[in-house]
Structures are given as structure tokens and as C-alpha cells.
Coordinates of C-alpha atoms and ligand atoms in Angstrom, one line a residue:
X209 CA 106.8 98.3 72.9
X210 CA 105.1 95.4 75.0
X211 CA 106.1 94.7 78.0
X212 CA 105.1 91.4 80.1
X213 CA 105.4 92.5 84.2
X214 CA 105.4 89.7 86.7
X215 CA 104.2 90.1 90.6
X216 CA 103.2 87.9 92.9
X217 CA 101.2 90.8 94.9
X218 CA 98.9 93.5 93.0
X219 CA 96.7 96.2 94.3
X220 CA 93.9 96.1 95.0
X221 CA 93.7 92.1 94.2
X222 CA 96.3 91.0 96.8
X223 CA 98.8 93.0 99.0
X224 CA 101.4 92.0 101.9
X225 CA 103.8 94.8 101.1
X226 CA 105.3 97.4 99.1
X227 CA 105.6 94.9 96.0
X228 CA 102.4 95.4 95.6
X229 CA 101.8 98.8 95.1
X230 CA 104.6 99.4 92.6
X231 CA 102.9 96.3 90.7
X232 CA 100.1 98.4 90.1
X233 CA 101.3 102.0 89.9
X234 CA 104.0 101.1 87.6
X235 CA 102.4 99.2 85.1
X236 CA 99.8 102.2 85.2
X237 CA 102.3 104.6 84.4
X238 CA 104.3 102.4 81.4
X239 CA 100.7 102.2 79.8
X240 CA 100.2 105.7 80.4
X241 CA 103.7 106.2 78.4
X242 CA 102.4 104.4 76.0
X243 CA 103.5 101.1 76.3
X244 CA 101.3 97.9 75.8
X245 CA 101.9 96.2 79.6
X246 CA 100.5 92.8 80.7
X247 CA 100.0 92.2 84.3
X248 CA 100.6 88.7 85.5
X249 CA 99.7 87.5 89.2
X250 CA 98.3 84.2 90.8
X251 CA 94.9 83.9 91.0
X252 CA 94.8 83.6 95.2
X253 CA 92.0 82.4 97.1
X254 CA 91.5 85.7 99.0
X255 CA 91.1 87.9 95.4
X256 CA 88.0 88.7 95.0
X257 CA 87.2 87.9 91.3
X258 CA 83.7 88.8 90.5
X259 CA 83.8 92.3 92.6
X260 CA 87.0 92.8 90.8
X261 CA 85.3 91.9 87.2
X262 CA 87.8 89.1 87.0
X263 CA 87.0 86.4 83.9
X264 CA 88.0 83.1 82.9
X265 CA 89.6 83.6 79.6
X266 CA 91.3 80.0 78.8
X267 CA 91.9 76.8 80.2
X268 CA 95.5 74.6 79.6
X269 CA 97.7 72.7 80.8
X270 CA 101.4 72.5 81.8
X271 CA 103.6 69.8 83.6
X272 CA 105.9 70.4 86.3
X273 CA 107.9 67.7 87.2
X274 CA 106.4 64.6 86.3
X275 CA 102.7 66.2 86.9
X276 CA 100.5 67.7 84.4
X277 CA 98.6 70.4 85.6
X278 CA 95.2 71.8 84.6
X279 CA 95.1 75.5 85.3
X280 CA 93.1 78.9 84.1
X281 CA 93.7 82.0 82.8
X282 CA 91.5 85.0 84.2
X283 CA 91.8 88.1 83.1
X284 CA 90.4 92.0 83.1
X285 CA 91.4 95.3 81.4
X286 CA 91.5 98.4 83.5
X287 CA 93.5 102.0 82.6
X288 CA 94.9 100.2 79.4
X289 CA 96.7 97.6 81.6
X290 CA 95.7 93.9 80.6
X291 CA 96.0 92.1 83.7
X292 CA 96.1 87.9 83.8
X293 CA 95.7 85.4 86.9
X294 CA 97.1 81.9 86.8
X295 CA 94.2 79.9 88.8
X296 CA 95.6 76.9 89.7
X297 CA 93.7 75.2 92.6
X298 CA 96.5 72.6 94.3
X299 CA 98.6 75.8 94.5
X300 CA 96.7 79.0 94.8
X301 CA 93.3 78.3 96.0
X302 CA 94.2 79.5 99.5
X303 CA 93.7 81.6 102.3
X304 CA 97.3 83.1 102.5
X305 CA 100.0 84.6 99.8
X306 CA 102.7 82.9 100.8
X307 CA 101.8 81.0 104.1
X308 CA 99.3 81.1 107.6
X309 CA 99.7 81.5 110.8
X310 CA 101.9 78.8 110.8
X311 CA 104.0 79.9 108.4
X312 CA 105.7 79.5 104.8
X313 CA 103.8 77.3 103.1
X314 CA 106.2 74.3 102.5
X315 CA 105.7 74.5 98.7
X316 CA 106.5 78.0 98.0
X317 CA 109.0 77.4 95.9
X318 CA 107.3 75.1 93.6
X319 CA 103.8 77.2 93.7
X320 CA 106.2 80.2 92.3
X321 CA 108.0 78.2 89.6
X322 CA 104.4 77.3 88.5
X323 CA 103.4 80.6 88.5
X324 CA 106.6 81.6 86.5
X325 CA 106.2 78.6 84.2
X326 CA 102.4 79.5 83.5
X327 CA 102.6 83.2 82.9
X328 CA 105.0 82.2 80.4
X329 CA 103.3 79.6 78.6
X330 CA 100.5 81.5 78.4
X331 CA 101.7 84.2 76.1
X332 CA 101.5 82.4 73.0
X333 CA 97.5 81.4 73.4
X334 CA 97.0 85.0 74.7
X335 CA 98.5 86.4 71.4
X336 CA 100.6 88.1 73.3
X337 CA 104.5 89.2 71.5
X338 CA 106.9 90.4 74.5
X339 CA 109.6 92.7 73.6
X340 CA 110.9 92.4 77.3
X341 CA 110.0 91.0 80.6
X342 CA 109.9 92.6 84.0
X343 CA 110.4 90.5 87.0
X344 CA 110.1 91.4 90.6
X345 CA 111.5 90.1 93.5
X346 CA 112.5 86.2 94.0
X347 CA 109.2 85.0 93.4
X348 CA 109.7 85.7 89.7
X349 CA 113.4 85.9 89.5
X350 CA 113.6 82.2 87.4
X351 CA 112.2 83.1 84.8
X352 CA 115.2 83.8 83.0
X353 CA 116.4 80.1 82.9
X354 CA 112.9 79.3 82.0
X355 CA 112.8 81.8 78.0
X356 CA 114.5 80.0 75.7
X357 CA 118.2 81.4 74.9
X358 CA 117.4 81.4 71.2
X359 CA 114.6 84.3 72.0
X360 CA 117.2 86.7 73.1
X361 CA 113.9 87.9 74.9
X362 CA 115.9 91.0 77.7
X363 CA 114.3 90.7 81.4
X364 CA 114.8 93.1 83.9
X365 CA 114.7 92.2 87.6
X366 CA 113.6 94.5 90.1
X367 CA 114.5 94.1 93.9
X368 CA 112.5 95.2 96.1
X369 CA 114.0 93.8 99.5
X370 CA 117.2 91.7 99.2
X371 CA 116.3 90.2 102.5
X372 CA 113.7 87.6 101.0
X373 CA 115.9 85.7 98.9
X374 CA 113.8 82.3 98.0
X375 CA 116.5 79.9 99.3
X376 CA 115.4 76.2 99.4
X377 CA 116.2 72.6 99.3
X378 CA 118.3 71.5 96.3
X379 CA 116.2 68.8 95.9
X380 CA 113.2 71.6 94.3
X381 CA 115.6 72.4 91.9
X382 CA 114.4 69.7 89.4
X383 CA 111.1 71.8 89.1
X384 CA 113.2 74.7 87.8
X385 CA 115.2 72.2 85.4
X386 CA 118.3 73.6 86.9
X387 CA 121.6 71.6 87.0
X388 CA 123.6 71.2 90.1
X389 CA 126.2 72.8 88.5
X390 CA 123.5 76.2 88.1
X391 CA 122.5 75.8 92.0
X392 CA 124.2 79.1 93.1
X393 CA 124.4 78.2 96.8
X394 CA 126.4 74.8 97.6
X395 CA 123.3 72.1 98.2
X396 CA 120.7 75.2 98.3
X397 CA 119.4 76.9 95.2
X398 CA 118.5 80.7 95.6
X399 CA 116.0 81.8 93.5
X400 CA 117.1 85.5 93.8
X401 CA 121.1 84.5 93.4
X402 CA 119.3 82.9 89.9
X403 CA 118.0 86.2 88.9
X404 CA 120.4 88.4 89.8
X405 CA 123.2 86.5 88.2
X406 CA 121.1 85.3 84.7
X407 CA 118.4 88.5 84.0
X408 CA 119.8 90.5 81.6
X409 CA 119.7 93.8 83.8
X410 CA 118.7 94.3 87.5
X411 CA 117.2 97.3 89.5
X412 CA 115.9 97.9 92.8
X413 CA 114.1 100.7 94.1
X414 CA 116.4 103.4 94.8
X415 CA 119.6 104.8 94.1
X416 CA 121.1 104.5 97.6
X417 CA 119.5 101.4 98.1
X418 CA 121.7 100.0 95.2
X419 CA 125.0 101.2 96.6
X420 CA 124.4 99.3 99.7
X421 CA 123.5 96.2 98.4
X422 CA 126.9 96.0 97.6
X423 CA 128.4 96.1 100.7
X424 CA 128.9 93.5 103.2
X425 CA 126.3 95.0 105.9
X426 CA 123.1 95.1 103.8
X427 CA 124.0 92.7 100.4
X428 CA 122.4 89.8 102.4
X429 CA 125.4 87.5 101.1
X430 CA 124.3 88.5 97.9
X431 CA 126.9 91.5 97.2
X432 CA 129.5 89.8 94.9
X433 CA 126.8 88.2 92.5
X434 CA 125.0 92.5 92.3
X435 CA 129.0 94.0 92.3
X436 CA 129.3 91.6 88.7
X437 CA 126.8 93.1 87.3
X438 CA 128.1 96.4 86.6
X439 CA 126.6 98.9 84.9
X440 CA 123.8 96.1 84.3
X441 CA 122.5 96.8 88.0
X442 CA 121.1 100.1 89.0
X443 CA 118.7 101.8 91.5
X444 CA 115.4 103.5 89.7
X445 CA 113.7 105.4 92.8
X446 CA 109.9 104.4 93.2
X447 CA 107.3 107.0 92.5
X448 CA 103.6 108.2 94.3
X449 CA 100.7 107.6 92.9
X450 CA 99.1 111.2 94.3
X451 CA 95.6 109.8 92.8
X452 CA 95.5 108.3 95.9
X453 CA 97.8 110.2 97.9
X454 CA 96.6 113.4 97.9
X455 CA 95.2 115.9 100.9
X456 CA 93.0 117.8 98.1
X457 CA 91.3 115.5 97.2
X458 CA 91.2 113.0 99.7
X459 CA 87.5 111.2 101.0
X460 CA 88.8 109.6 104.1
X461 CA 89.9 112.7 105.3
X462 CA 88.3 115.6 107.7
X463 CA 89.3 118.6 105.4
X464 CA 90.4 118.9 102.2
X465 CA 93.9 120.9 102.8
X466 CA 97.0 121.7 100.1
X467 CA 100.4 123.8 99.7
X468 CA 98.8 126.8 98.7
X469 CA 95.8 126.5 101.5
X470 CA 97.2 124.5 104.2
X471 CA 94.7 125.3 107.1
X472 CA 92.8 121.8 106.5
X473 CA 95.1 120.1 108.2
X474 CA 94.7 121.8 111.5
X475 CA 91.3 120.3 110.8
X476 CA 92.3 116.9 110.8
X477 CA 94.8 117.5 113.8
X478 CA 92.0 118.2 115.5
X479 CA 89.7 115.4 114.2
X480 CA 92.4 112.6 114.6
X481 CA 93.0 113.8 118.1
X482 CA 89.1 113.2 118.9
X483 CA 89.5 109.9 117.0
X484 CA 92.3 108.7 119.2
X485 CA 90.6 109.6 122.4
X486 CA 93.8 112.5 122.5
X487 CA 93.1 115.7 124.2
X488 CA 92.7 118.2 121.4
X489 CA 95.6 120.6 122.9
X490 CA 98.4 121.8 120.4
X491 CA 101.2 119.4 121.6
X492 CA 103.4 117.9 118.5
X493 CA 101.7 114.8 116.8
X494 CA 104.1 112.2 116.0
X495 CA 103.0 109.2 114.0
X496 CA 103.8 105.8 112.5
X497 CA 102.6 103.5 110.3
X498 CA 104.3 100.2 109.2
X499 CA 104.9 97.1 109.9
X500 CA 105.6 96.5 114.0
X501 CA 108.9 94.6 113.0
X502 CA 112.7 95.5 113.5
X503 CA 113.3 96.2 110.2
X504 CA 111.3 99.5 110.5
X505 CA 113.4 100.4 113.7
X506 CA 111.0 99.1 116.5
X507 CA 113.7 98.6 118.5
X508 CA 114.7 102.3 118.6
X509 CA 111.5 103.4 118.3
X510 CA 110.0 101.9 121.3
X511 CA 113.3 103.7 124.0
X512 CA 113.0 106.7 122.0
X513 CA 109.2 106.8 122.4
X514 CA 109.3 105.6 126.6
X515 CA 111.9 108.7 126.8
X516 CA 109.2 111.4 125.1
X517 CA 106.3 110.0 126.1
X518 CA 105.5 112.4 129.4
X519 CA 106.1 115.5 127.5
X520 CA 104.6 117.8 125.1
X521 CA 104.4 115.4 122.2
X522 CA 101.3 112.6 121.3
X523 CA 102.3 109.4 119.4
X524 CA 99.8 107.9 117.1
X525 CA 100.6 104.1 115.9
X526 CA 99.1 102.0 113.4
X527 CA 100.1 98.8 112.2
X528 CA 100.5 95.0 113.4
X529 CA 103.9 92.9 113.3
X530 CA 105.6 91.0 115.7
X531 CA 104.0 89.6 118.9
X532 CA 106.7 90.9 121.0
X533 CA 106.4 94.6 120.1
X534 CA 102.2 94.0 119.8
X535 CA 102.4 93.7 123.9
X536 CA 105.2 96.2 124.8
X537 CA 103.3 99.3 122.9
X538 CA 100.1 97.6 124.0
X539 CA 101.6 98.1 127.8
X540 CA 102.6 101.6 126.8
X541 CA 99.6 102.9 125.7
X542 CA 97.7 101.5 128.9
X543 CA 100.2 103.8 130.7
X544 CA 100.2 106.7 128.9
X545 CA 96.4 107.2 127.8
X546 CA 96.9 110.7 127.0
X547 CA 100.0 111.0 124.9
X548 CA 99.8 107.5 123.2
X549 CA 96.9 105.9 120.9
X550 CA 97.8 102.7 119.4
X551 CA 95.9 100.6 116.9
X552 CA 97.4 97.3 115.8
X553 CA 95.3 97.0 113.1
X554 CA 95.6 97.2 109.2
X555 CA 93.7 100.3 108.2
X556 CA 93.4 102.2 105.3
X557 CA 91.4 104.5 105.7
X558 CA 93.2 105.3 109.5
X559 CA 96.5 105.2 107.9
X560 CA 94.6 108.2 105.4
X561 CA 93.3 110.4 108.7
X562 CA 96.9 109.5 110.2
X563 CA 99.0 111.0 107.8
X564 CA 96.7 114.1 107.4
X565 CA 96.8 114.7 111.2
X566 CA 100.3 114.4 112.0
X567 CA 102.8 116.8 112.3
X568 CA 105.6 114.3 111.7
X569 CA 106.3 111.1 110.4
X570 CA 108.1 108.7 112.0
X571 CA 110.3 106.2 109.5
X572 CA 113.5 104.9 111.9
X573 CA 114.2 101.5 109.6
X574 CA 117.5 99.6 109.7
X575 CA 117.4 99.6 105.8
X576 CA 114.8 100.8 103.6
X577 CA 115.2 99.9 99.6
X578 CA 112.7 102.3 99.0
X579 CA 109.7 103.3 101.2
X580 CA 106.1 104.4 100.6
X581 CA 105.4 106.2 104.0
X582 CA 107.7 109.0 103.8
X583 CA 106.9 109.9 100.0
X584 CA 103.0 109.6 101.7
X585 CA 103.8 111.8 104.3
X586 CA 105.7 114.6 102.5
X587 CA 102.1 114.7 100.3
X588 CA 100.2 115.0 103.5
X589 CA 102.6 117.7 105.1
X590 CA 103.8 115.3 108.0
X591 CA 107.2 116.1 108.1
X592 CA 109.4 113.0 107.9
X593 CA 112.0 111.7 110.5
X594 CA 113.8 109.1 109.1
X595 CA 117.2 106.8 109.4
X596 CA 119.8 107.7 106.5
X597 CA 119.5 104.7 104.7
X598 CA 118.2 103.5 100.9
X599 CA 115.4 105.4 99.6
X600 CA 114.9 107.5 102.7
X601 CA 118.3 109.2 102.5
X602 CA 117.3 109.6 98.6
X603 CA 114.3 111.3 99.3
X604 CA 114.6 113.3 102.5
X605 CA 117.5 115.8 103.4
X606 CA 118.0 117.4 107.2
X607 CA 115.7 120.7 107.7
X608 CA 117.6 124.1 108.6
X609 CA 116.6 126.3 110.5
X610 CA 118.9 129.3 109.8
X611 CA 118.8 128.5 106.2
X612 CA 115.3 127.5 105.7
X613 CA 116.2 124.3 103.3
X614 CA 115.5 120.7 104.1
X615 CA 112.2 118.6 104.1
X616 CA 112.9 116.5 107.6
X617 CA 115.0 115.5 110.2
X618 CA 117.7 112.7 109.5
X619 CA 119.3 110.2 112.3
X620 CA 122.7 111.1 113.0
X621 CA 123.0 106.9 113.4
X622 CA 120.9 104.0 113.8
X623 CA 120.2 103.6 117.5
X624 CA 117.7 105.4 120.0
X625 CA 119.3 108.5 121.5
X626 CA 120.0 109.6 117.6
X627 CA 116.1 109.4 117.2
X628 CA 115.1 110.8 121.0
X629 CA 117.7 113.8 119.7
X630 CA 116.1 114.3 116.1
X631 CA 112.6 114.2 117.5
X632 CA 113.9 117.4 120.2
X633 CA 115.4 119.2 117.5
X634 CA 111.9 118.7 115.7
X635 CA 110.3 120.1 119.1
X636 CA 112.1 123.0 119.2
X637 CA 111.3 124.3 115.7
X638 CA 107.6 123.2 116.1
X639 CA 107.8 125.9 119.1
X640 CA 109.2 128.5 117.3
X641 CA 106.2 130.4 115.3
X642 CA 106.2 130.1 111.7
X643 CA 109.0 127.8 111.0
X644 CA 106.9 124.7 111.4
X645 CA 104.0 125.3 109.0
X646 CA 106.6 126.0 106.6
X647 CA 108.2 123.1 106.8
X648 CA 105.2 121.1 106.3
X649 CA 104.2 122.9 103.0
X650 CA 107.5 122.7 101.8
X651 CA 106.5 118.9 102.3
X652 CA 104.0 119.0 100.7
X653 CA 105.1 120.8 97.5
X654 CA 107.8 117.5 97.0
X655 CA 106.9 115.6 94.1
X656 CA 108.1 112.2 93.7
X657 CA 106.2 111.1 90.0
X658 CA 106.0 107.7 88.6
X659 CA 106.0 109.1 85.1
X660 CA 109.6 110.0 85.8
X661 CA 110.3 106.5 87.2
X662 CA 108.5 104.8 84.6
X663 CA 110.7 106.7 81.6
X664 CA 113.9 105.8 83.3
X665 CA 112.2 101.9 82.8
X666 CA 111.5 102.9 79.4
X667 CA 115.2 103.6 78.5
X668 CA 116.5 100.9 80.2
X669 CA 114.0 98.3 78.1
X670 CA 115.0 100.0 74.9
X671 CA 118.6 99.7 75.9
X672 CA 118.0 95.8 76.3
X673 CA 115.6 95.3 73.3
X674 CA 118.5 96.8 70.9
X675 CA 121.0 94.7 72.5
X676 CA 118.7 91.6 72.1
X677 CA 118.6 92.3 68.4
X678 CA 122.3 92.5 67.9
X679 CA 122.5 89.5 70.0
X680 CA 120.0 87.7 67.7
X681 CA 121.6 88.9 64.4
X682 CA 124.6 87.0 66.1
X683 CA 123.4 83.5 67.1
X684 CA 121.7 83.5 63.7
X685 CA 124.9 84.3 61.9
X686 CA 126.4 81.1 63.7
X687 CA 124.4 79.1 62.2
Ligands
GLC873 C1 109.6 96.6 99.8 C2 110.7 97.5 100.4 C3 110.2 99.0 100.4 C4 109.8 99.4 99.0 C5 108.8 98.4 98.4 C6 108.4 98.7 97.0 O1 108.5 96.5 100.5 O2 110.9 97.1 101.8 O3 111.2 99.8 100.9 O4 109.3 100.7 99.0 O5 109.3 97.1 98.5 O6 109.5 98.7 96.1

């Protein structure tokens, strides 16, 4: 089987999110399944091509709209994934993925329909024969209108965040060749409507994630066109990729540490305390790392924190976001020098010495589809604290005490005494000897595999290829 997988961010070429590292842990594990995948991206300004081994393979050209463009196709092989870059200078050769400081870029929507319209029309010269095509998110959620009917060629489209929707000016619709009658949104035309409504299935990332959609609070005006889908919409839970992720084996780390010999991570307690300017006293280490944005709960997070902060607890934060939040924790951590570091920074290898020194793992968000941290934490032993919604309530159930079952602490709702309460409830048992450490191991034993995440793909694309063939067999019998 050969699958043709579209994102507009990949690791490590170009990342603003999520997207990206399913774009590259995915396709990893399809190959590894045995698949024959094809990566396509744009070819960005910021991707560095020679470090990266990136070649020119072809040049050709397409029009959109009444323009003819000239544009490249780059390519390199790694892990048995093939993956190709559109290079298109007008709309890729630039500092940003989708905009600057200032910013969307004004032409997003047309810079995407290229992309789609590129990858596409590239196949043939590449040699390559889809059996099905894997979209992601709205960048790449056209494509259906853009594969000839006749093909019967299945695409699946996976959402990642139903919030980003692609919703423009009816006027760019021309670029996509769509009628007014096929603008989904009165004068606007949603690329993500599009997809949803015309791929032949849809996912997003987790079970739970899919039941909300369809509600009114988190469908994002999108729930009728996901609840007509049926059984052709369903929630595939992301997976790990523990090469990365993994306390054992980890360079960035101060001890190597696992569930069978934890005592590293005291280790790296420790070594993060000294990092952060901390004391290095045995006080509960709470951490974060995200995005400094609403949607991961900053505006819990930051009472809940101002209510803790005095006591026997040390926050840790990492990340950058929105200006607003950027000052108030900046103001906080002036304050309270010896229970709060912060770092608005993007980090890596921090993030790495973060999760391997904390005793828990802060994850409040309003709605989360999936979520990396928490599956990243659970490997690292910091036990997670998390709002029940999407993938977090799929992945983390509320620790007992009496019972000794559970892997962390859930938010009764979504505001900031339900957090403040979780996080004294998670005191307590870090007080009591013994229950704590096992709690973190049993963290750390969770597995969350993209093979099993990439099979349940698997079935799904055979489901659709067979379909495809019986559709075929039809529309030829018509004629
Ligand atoms: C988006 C979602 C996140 C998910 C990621 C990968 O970034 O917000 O929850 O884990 O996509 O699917």
C-alpha cells in the first residue's frame, strides 16, 4: 500500500505545533508497518536544506488562477519515508510558516491551495501511484475537490485542532475552482468545512476529542457538517515516539533513570533545581510547558499558581505565548524568586531537563484534541494534572490513594479553585512516604505506541481502498 501524507509543518524541518510531530512520527511508523509513505511539505525559508540533505529533484510548472508558476521539487529519504518540498519562491521563500510578527500572511489561503495543487501534480513525474491520501488539518483539507472524481482515489482528513478552520474571502475561492454553490459558509469559503464535508473519512486525534466536536461548546460551528459523517468520522489517539522521549536513554538529561531504577530522577530534581536558581530542598516540583495562551488554561493556571506560590511547592515554566501572560508570570516570578523560575523561551533541551525534574505536570487546557505533554510526562515519571477534556481525559485517569490505581490528578471542572484543589490533593500524597514514587513509576510504565495508532490508520485506508474499488467498478459500469 502507498500512501501520500500531506503537512504543512514537519519535524525537524519546520514546527509551530503538535501537527508537526505527528507529521513525522506517523509517517515513520506507517513505513515501519510496511507501507510505502511519501511526505509532502512546503519548502519554507527557515528549513534548512543542505544541513537537512535536502535535494532539488525536478523543476515544473503549474497555474493557479490565471498565473503560471515555476516551482521545484526537493526531496530526501530517511527511515524509509520519501519526503518532498514544494519550493516555490513568491509563496514560500519566507521567514514565517504562516505569518510574522504582524500576523497571517494575507495570502495564506492561496500559498496553501498551491501547496495542495503542487503535491498533487507532482505525483505523476515522481512515479509515484497513491492508493490513498492523508490530509491534515485545513491547510490541506482541499485536496479532495482538487483528485479527480473518476480516480475514486479515498483521502482521509485528520484534525488536529478544529479551532483553525482556514475561513477566507469568497473572492479566493476561484483559486480552489470552487463554485459558489460549494462555498460552505454564505460569502466565506472554509477550507476545513470543505474537507470535512468532501474527504472520504475524517479523524482527529483522540477519541474524546471526537465526541466533543460534536457538540455545540467545542464543534467550533463545525458540529453538524462532523455529526453527517457518521461512522466516516472517528478519533484515532496519537502515539509517543519514546526514541526521543525516553528517561533511559536520554542526552539532555542529568541521570539516566527508568521504571525499574527510578533514583535518576532525584538526580535531575536536584540538577533542575540548581538550573533554575531553586533551593535544592525537597518541596513538590510542579511544571509546565506549552504554549502561554488560554487554550492551555493560563487563565486558571496563573490564580491557581498566585494561591500556592508561598508554600511548600516550586513552579517551573517554560514556554512563550501571549504578551499579556509573558508580563503577569514575568511579575510573579520577580516576587517569588524562590518558589517560581520562569523561562519564556522555546527550549528543547530545557523542556527535556524539565520533564525529568518534576514531580508533576501541569496540563489545565480548555480543550485538548490530543496533547503531547502529558504522554511526555507520564515517560518521564511527572505525574500529570490535567483538565478532563479530549485526549487528556483519554489518557489520564484520577490517582487513588486507598486503591492505589490511577496515573494523575483530574479537574473536577474547568476553573481555578478545581486546579488549586487537585494540586493539594497531589501535596498530600507527595507527603505521605511511598505513595508518591509509586505513582511516578506507575507513570512511567504507561505506554502510548504509535505502532498501535498507526495500525488503526492502516485499517481505516484499507477500509477506503476497497470501497474505492467497488466505487470504481461502478462509474465504469455506467458507462
Ligand atoms: C494540535 C492539538 C494537540 C495535538 C496536536 C497533534 O496541536 O492542539 O492537542 O496533540 O495537534 O495532533
Amino acid at each position: 500500500m502507498e500512501v501520500v501524507f500531506l503537512s504543512s509543518e514537519v519535524v525537524p524541518f519546520a514546527k509551530t505545533g503538535g501537527l508537526a510531530d505527528v507529521g513525522r512520527a506517523l509517517p515513520d511508523a506507517l513505513a515501519e508497518a510496511g507501507l510505502k509513505v511519501n511526505v509532502f511539505m512546503p519548502l519554507y525559508g527557515t528549513v534548512e536544506t543542505k544541513k537537512s540533505g535536502i535535494k532539488k529533484i525536478k523543476t515544473l510548472k503549474l497555474s493557479l488562477g490565471a498565473k503560471k508558476y515555476v516551482y521545484e521539487i526537493c526531496g530526501k529519504k530517511e527511515k524509509g519515508v520519501s519526503f518532498y518540498f514544494i519550493k516555490q519562491k513568491t509563496f514560500f521563500d519566507r521567514e514565517g510558516i504562516y505569518g510574522s510578527s504582524l500576523g497571517d500572511y494575507p495570502d495564506n489561503a492561496g500559498r496553501f491551495i498551491f501547496f495542495q495543487k503542487a503535491a498533487l501534480h507532482s505525483l505523476k513525474s515522481l512515479k509515484i501511484k497513491a492508493d490513498v491520501i492523508h490530509l491534515n488539518d485545513w491547510q490541506t483539507a482541499l485536496v479532495p475537490k482538487f483528485i479527480s472524481k473518476k480516480s475514486c482515489l479515498p483521502t482521509v482528513l485528520t484534525v488536529h485542532n478544529l479551532a483553525y478552520q482556514g475561513e477566507y474571502d469568497a473572492k479566493l475561492a476561484r483559486y480552489a475552482g470552487l463554485k459558489k454553490s460549494e462555498l460552505l459558509y454564505g460569502s466565506r469559503f472554509n477550507c476545513l468545512a470543505y474537507g470535512i464535508s468532501n474527504a472520504s473519512a475524517v479523524t482527529t486525534v483522540s477519541p474524546a476529542y471526537a465526541k466533543e466536536m460534536k457538540t455545540k461548546k467545542f464543534g467550533c460551528g463545525l458540529e453538524d457538517f462532523l455529526k453527517k459523517r457518521g461512522q466516516y468520522f472517528k478519533g484515532i489517539l496519537n502515539g509517543l515516539d519514546y526514541s526521543l522521549w525516553n528517561p533511559q536513554s536520554d542526552p539532555a538529561i542529568a541521570a539516566s533513570y527508568s521504571a525499574s531504577s527510578p533514583e535518576g530522577k532525584d538526580k535531575c530534581k536536584k540538577a533542575l533545581q540548581k538550573e533554575m536558581d531553586l533551593p535544592q530542598t525537597d518541596a513538590m516540583l510542579v511544571s509546565f510547558v506549552g504554549r502561554l495562551a488560554m487554550q492551555k488554561g493560563m487563565d486558571i493556571l496563573v490564580p491557581a499558581l498566585q494561591k500556592l506560590i508561598s508554600g511548600k511547592i516550586q513552579f517551573v515554566m517554560l514556554g512563550t505565548g501571549d504578551a499579556y501572560y509573558h508580563r503577569v508570570l514575568t511579575a510573579l516570578a520577580k516576587r517569588f524568586p524562590k518558589n517560581f523560575a520562569l523561562r519564556l523561551d522555546f527550549d528543547n533541551d530545557l523542556a527535556h531537563r524539565i520533564y525529568a525534574g518534576s514531580d508533576l505536570f501541569l496540563m489545565p487546557s480548555q480543550y485538548e484534541p490530543c496533547g503531547l505533554g502529558q504522554m511526555i510526562a507520564f515517560s518521564y515519571g511527572a505525574v500529570p494534572v490535567v483538565n478532563k477534556t479530549g485526549g487528556l481525559m483519554d489518557t489520564v485517569s484520577e490517582y487513588s490513594p486507598v486503591k492505589k490505581t490511577g496515573t494523575g490528578f483530574l479537574l473536577r471542572d474547568y476553573s481555578a479553585s478545581a486546579l488549586e484543589q487537585a494540586l493539594r490533593k497531589a501535596m498530600s500524597i507527595y507527603a505521605a512516604p511511598g505513595s508518591f514514587r509509586e505513582l511516578s513509576v506507575r507513570c512511567m510504565r504507561q505506554r502510548f505506541s504509535w505502532k498501535r495508532s498507526a495500525l488503526k490508520y492502516i485499517r481505516l485506508y484499507q477500509k477506503l481502498i476497497s470501497e474505492s474499488v467497488v466505487a470504481a467498478r461502478r462509474i465504469q459500469g455506467e458507462k
